[in-house]
């Protein structure tokens, strides 16, 4: 097949061979495809498993944070023992 | 699949307003705990949560606009109104500190020696580093406008160069101001002069850092082909904010550095 004889880096869809410097590739069309997929996922999780990981970590800190705040405020409300 | 019969954006349910509110709770309570018990854990936790919230919320807005196409003309109009109203609220924020400065400096009390600058205060020479800072910010206003025109004309490389230059000028201002703070012959504890000087210029410096960060995000987005020649509102919002920061500096320079010296 003819495409086998094309420049291998064009085949691999990386930066254009002719440029000596590393070029940023336009990944917007790919992203548009991922985020417009009809999979019912909300936007904050639609990017994949790393979204879910970051979300869970944030929510864990949120819940822990509320608990820690309540603990500190209750502790501060009582007179401190003085030696 | 259901499709909307209108041009507006009905957002997906999002957890970030909740996590942001909790971050605010942690930072404020943490500040009180720090002041009384000298531990910074709670406040730091709040700061981390705030950074996580900001990153994910704004990441989602980029996804909704650039990748999902939700930022139609009426939606963009709403975003414009929003940014303008936000900047207006910031104007009022600074107005308060200018009020404080003029209150104390227009009618200096006997405790200050009945004069402004107060007795014993060695002010900074407005024609040295402060003047350089003025030139740096004015130049950055020019470069950010250059960046805007480059984006509108589809000149990718020039847009990246001028935006980079704008950010570097912002960093230069911050570095110069940090040096000035270190070398200043007066501190924040030096009466009302010190208070008004450092609180007003300090909040301004914070806004320069915020503005530089916003512009840096725009640089990353420009490099990743997010902006088109007729749709680049994120950049415009950053540029408006940057001009606002520049104007606040001009008022600070004229009032505190020049008239007040």
XYZ file of C-alpha atoms in Angstrom:
344
model
C 0.000 0.000 0.000
C 1.255 3.450 -0.941
C 1.001 5.071 2.508
C 3.823 2.829 3.747
C 6.268 4.883 1.681
C 5.392 8.227 3.326
C 7.618 9.911 5.949
C 7.329 7.795 9.139
C 6.968 10.805 11.438
C 3.977 11.973 9.430
C 2.559 8.486 9.821
C 3.044 8.744 13.613
C 1.207 12.120 13.525
C 3.895 13.964 15.487
C 5.457 17.289 14.639
C 6.134 18.092 11.001
C 9.565 16.784 9.871
C 10.458 19.964 8.041
C 10.651 22.013 11.262
C 13.889 21.861 13.256
C 12.078 22.982 16.446
C 9.522 20.975 18.436
C 6.019 22.191 17.496
C 2.833 21.981 19.534
C 0.216 19.965 17.692
C -3.390 21.145 17.485
C -5.222 18.673 19.689
C -8.460 20.692 19.858
C -10.395 18.506 17.357
C -9.509 15.383 19.392
C -10.620 17.085 22.615
C -13.831 18.221 20.962
C -14.577 14.605 20.027
C -13.921 13.362 23.598
C -16.020 16.039 25.274
C -18.911 15.840 22.826
C -19.291 12.075 23.142
C -22.853 11.175 24.143
C -21.965 9.148 27.271
C -24.009 11.036 29.880
C -20.882 12.018 31.860
C -20.900 15.466 33.488
C -18.177 17.800 32.245
C -16.122 17.546 35.437
C -15.681 13.778 34.939
C -15.825 13.572 31.145
C -12.063 13.692 30.677
C -11.486 10.192 32.027
C -10.091 8.460 35.103
C -7.737 11.263 36.113
C -10.815 13.506 36.464
C -12.399 10.994 38.834
C -9.191 10.708 40.868
C -8.825 14.457 41.269
C -12.539 14.797 42.092
C -12.361 12.130 44.775
C -9.260 13.687 46.313
C -10.931 17.123 46.355
C -14.147 15.768 47.885
C -12.184 13.823 50.505
C -10.380 17.031 51.525
C -13.759 18.825 51.570
C -15.380 16.335 53.942
C -12.262 16.046 56.127
C -11.973 19.817 56.144
C -15.517 20.375 57.405
C -14.952 17.789 60.146
C -11.601 19.306 61.136
C -13.085 22.816 61.233
C -15.960 21.749 63.472
C -13.499 19.958 65.774
C -11.185 22.995 66.035
C -14.067 25.421 66.591
C -15.644 23.244 69.302
C -12.221 22.825 70.940
C -11.667 26.588 70.825
C -15.073 27.202 72.430
C -14.045 25.551 75.704
C -11.663 27.100 78.244
C -8.098 25.875 77.741
C -6.444 23.977 80.624
C -3.679 26.066 82.163
C -0.801 24.377 84.003
C -30.603 12.365 22.252
C -32.361 15.532 23.556
C -31.281 18.828 22.012
C -31.888 22.304 23.410
C -34.103 24.694 21.425
C -32.284 27.812 22.713
C -28.787 29.332 22.603
C -28.161 29.441 26.349
C -25.962 27.208 28.474
C -27.631 24.909 31.004
C -24.559 23.721 32.907
C -24.035 20.158 34.130
C -24.338 19.704 37.922
C -20.974 20.603 39.424
C -19.337 19.977 42.820
C -17.014 23.007 42.628
C -19.308 25.641 44.213
C -19.541 23.368 47.280
C -15.825 22.661 47.488
C -15.156 26.391 46.982
C -17.517 27.333 49.796
C -15.858 24.790 52.092
C -12.467 26.211 51.118
C -13.695 29.658 52.189
C -14.915 28.182 55.504
C -11.557 26.510 56.119
C -9.532 29.605 55.229
C -11.525 31.967 57.438
C -11.783 29.602 60.417
C -8.151 28.658 59.841
C -7.174 32.331 59.993
C -8.910 32.673 63.376
C -7.299 29.451 64.664
C -3.884 30.678 63.480
C -4.286 33.969 65.312
C -5.237 32.268 68.595
C -3.381 28.963 68.587
C -0.481 29.554 66.172
C -1.201 26.513 63.955
C -1.615 26.956 60.199
C -2.927 23.483 59.315
C -6.587 24.423 58.860
C -5.832 27.547 56.841
C -3.353 25.676 54.618
C -5.907 22.925 54.008
C -8.358 25.594 52.931
C -5.803 27.086 50.549
C -5.137 23.695 48.936
C -8.872 23.137 48.539
C -9.232 26.610 46.980
C -6.490 25.880 44.433
C -8.053 22.504 43.555
C -11.465 24.165 43.140
C -10.130 26.957 40.925
C -8.158 24.551 38.739
C -11.090 22.173 38.148
C -13.801 24.833 37.828
C -11.901 26.859 35.226
C -10.756 23.647 33.473
C -14.448 22.738 33.127
C -15.312 26.180 31.699
C -12.604 25.721 29.055
C -14.070 22.298 28.242
C -17.597 23.738 28.009
C -16.527 26.630 25.763
C -13.676 25.420 23.598
C -14.472 21.709 23.381
C -18.274 21.557 23.702
C -19.202 24.796 21.913
C -21.523 26.085 24.637
C -20.225 29.682 24.459
C -22.656 30.983 21.836
C -22.939 34.780 21.284
C -25.609 35.302 23.992
C -23.605 33.178 26.448
C -20.449 35.128 25.631
C -22.360 38.362 26.208
C -23.237 37.129 29.697
C -19.597 36.267 30.366
C -18.607 39.781 29.272
C -21.154 41.349 31.620
C -19.862 39.095 34.388
C -16.228 40.077 33.935
C -17.090 43.772 33.757
C -19.163 43.555 36.933
C -16.354 41.689 38.688
C -13.769 44.307 37.701
C -16.197 47.017 38.851
C -16.417 45.359 42.257
C -12.601 45.366 42.401
C -12.615 49.089 41.591
C -14.779 49.647 44.659
C -12.429 47.462 46.703
C -9.487 49.731 45.860
C -11.628 52.834 46.261
C -11.842 52.014 49.969
C -8.069 52.031 50.393
C -7.746 55.269 48.455
C -10.426 56.741 50.735
C -8.376 55.691 53.760
C -5.227 57.261 52.275
C -6.891 60.584 51.447
C -8.722 60.681 54.792
C -5.408 60.582 56.653
C -3.254 62.573 54.240
C -5.560 65.508 53.422
C -5.989 66.425 57.104
C -2.906 65.080 58.936
C -3.421 64.946 62.714
C -1.139 66.577 65.339
C 0.125 63.078 66.225
C 1.710 62.932 62.752
C 3.212 66.399 63.128
C 0.330 68.062 61.293
C 2.006 67.331 57.963
C 2.103 64.745 55.186
C 4.326 62.813 54.851
C 4.288 62.469 58.655
C 7.304 63.550 60.697
C 10.023 60.921 60.685
C 8.899 59.190 57.472
C 11.459 59.031 54.650
C 9.382 58.503 51.529
C 10.567 56.708 48.405
C 11.743 58.904 45.534
C 8.890 58.759 43.023
C 11.284 59.308 40.125
C 13.405 56.232 40.807
C 12.032 52.643 40.894
C 8.357 53.732 41.111
C 8.734 55.600 37.819
C 10.387 52.558 36.234
C 7.471 50.457 37.494
C 5.066 52.881 35.829
C 6.928 52.529 32.533
C 6.962 48.732 32.860
C 3.196 48.498 33.363
C 2.423 51.013 30.622
C 4.654 49.027 28.254
C 2.844 45.835 29.242
C -0.426 47.524 28.316
C 0.978 48.087 24.858
C 2.236 44.504 24.500
C -1.079 42.996 25.611
C -2.863 45.120 22.974
C -0.313 43.903 20.432
C -1.142 40.341 21.504
C -4.856 40.991 21.024
C -4.371 42.312 17.512
C -2.117 39.361 16.695
C -4.818 36.934 17.813
C -7.482 38.770 15.820
C -5.292 38.677 12.717
C -4.508 34.983 13.130
C -0.789 35.644 13.668
C 0.004 32.731 15.983
C 3.740 33.317 16.529
C 3.376 37.066 17.149
C 0.544 36.449 19.584
C 2.733 34.041 21.548
C 5.694 36.458 21.506
C 3.740 39.549 22.600
C 1.811 37.648 25.266
C 5.093 36.231 26.628
C 6.578 39.740 26.703
C 3.536 41.013 28.609
C 3.951 38.296 31.236
C 7.698 38.960 31.548
C 6.980 42.664 32.122
C 4.499 41.661 34.817
C 7.166 39.527 36.514
C 9.666 42.387 36.203
C 7.227 44.737 37.981
C 6.701 42.197 40.757
C 10.445 41.663 41.199
C 11.141 45.416 41.310
C 8.325 45.991 43.784
C 9.539 43.132 45.998
C 12.979 44.719 46.044
C 11.445 48.102 46.914
C 9.509 46.521 49.792
C 12.715 44.987 51.126
C 14.735 48.204 50.843
C 12.036 50.633 52.054
C 13.056 52.805 55.030
C 9.591 52.390 56.596
C 7.380 49.397 57.440
C 3.656 48.647 57.640
C 3.893 49.342 61.374
C 5.032 52.940 60.830
C 1.774 54.655 61.622
C -0.946 55.431 59.149
C 1.620 56.189 56.434
C 2.970 52.663 56.590
C -0.515 51.129 56.808
C -1.962 52.971 53.822
C 1.184 52.522 51.736
C 1.638 48.790 52.218
C -2.032 47.768 52.237
C -2.832 49.704 49.035
C 0.348 48.767 47.153
C 0.283 45.270 48.628
C -3.201 44.484 47.330
C -2.184 45.986 44.013
C 0.868 43.703 43.881
C -1.359 40.712 44.607
C -3.543 41.717 41.665
C -0.465 41.967 39.427
C 0.376 38.376 40.379
C -3.213 37.253 39.721
C -3.242 39.093 36.380
C 0.102 37.614 35.340
C -1.208 34.142 36.180
C -4.368 34.729 34.127
C -2.227 35.891 31.175
C 0.042 32.852 31.571
C -2.980 30.550 31.309
C -3.964 32.437 28.147
C -0.452 31.889 26.769
C -0.783 28.139 27.330
C -4.204 28.165 25.663
C -2.958 30.220 22.708
C -0.123 27.727 22.236
C -2.674 24.905 22.267
C -4.811 26.491 19.533
C -7.764 27.249 21.827
C -8.253 30.797 20.528
C -9.661 31.659 17.104
C -9.433 35.054 15.441
C -13.016 35.927 16.324
C -13.554 33.928 19.533
C -11.046 34.417 22.336
C -13.012 35.833 25.237
C -10.753 34.280 27.901
C -7.898 36.358 26.539
C -10.034 39.506 26.381
C -11.064 39.018 30.014
C -7.384 38.674 30.993
C -6.501 41.788 28.987
C -9.314 43.831 30.628
C -8.099 42.700 34.053
C -4.532 43.619 33.139
C -5.557 47.142 32.015
C -7.464 47.541 35.299
C -4.309 46.579 37.250
C -2.357 49.134 35.206
C -4.893 51.915 35.912
C -4.906 51.157 39.658
C -1.101 51.497 39.626
C -1.356 54.903 37.886
C -3.704 56.124 40.635
C -1.379 54.695 43.310
C 1.650 56.322 41.716
C 0.052 59.751 41.388
C -1.628 59.732 44.841
C 0.696 57.873 47.202
C 4.094 57.976 45.550
C 4.038 61.414 43.959
C 1.486 63.716 45.694
C 2.040 61.923 49.004
C 5.823 62.375 49.048
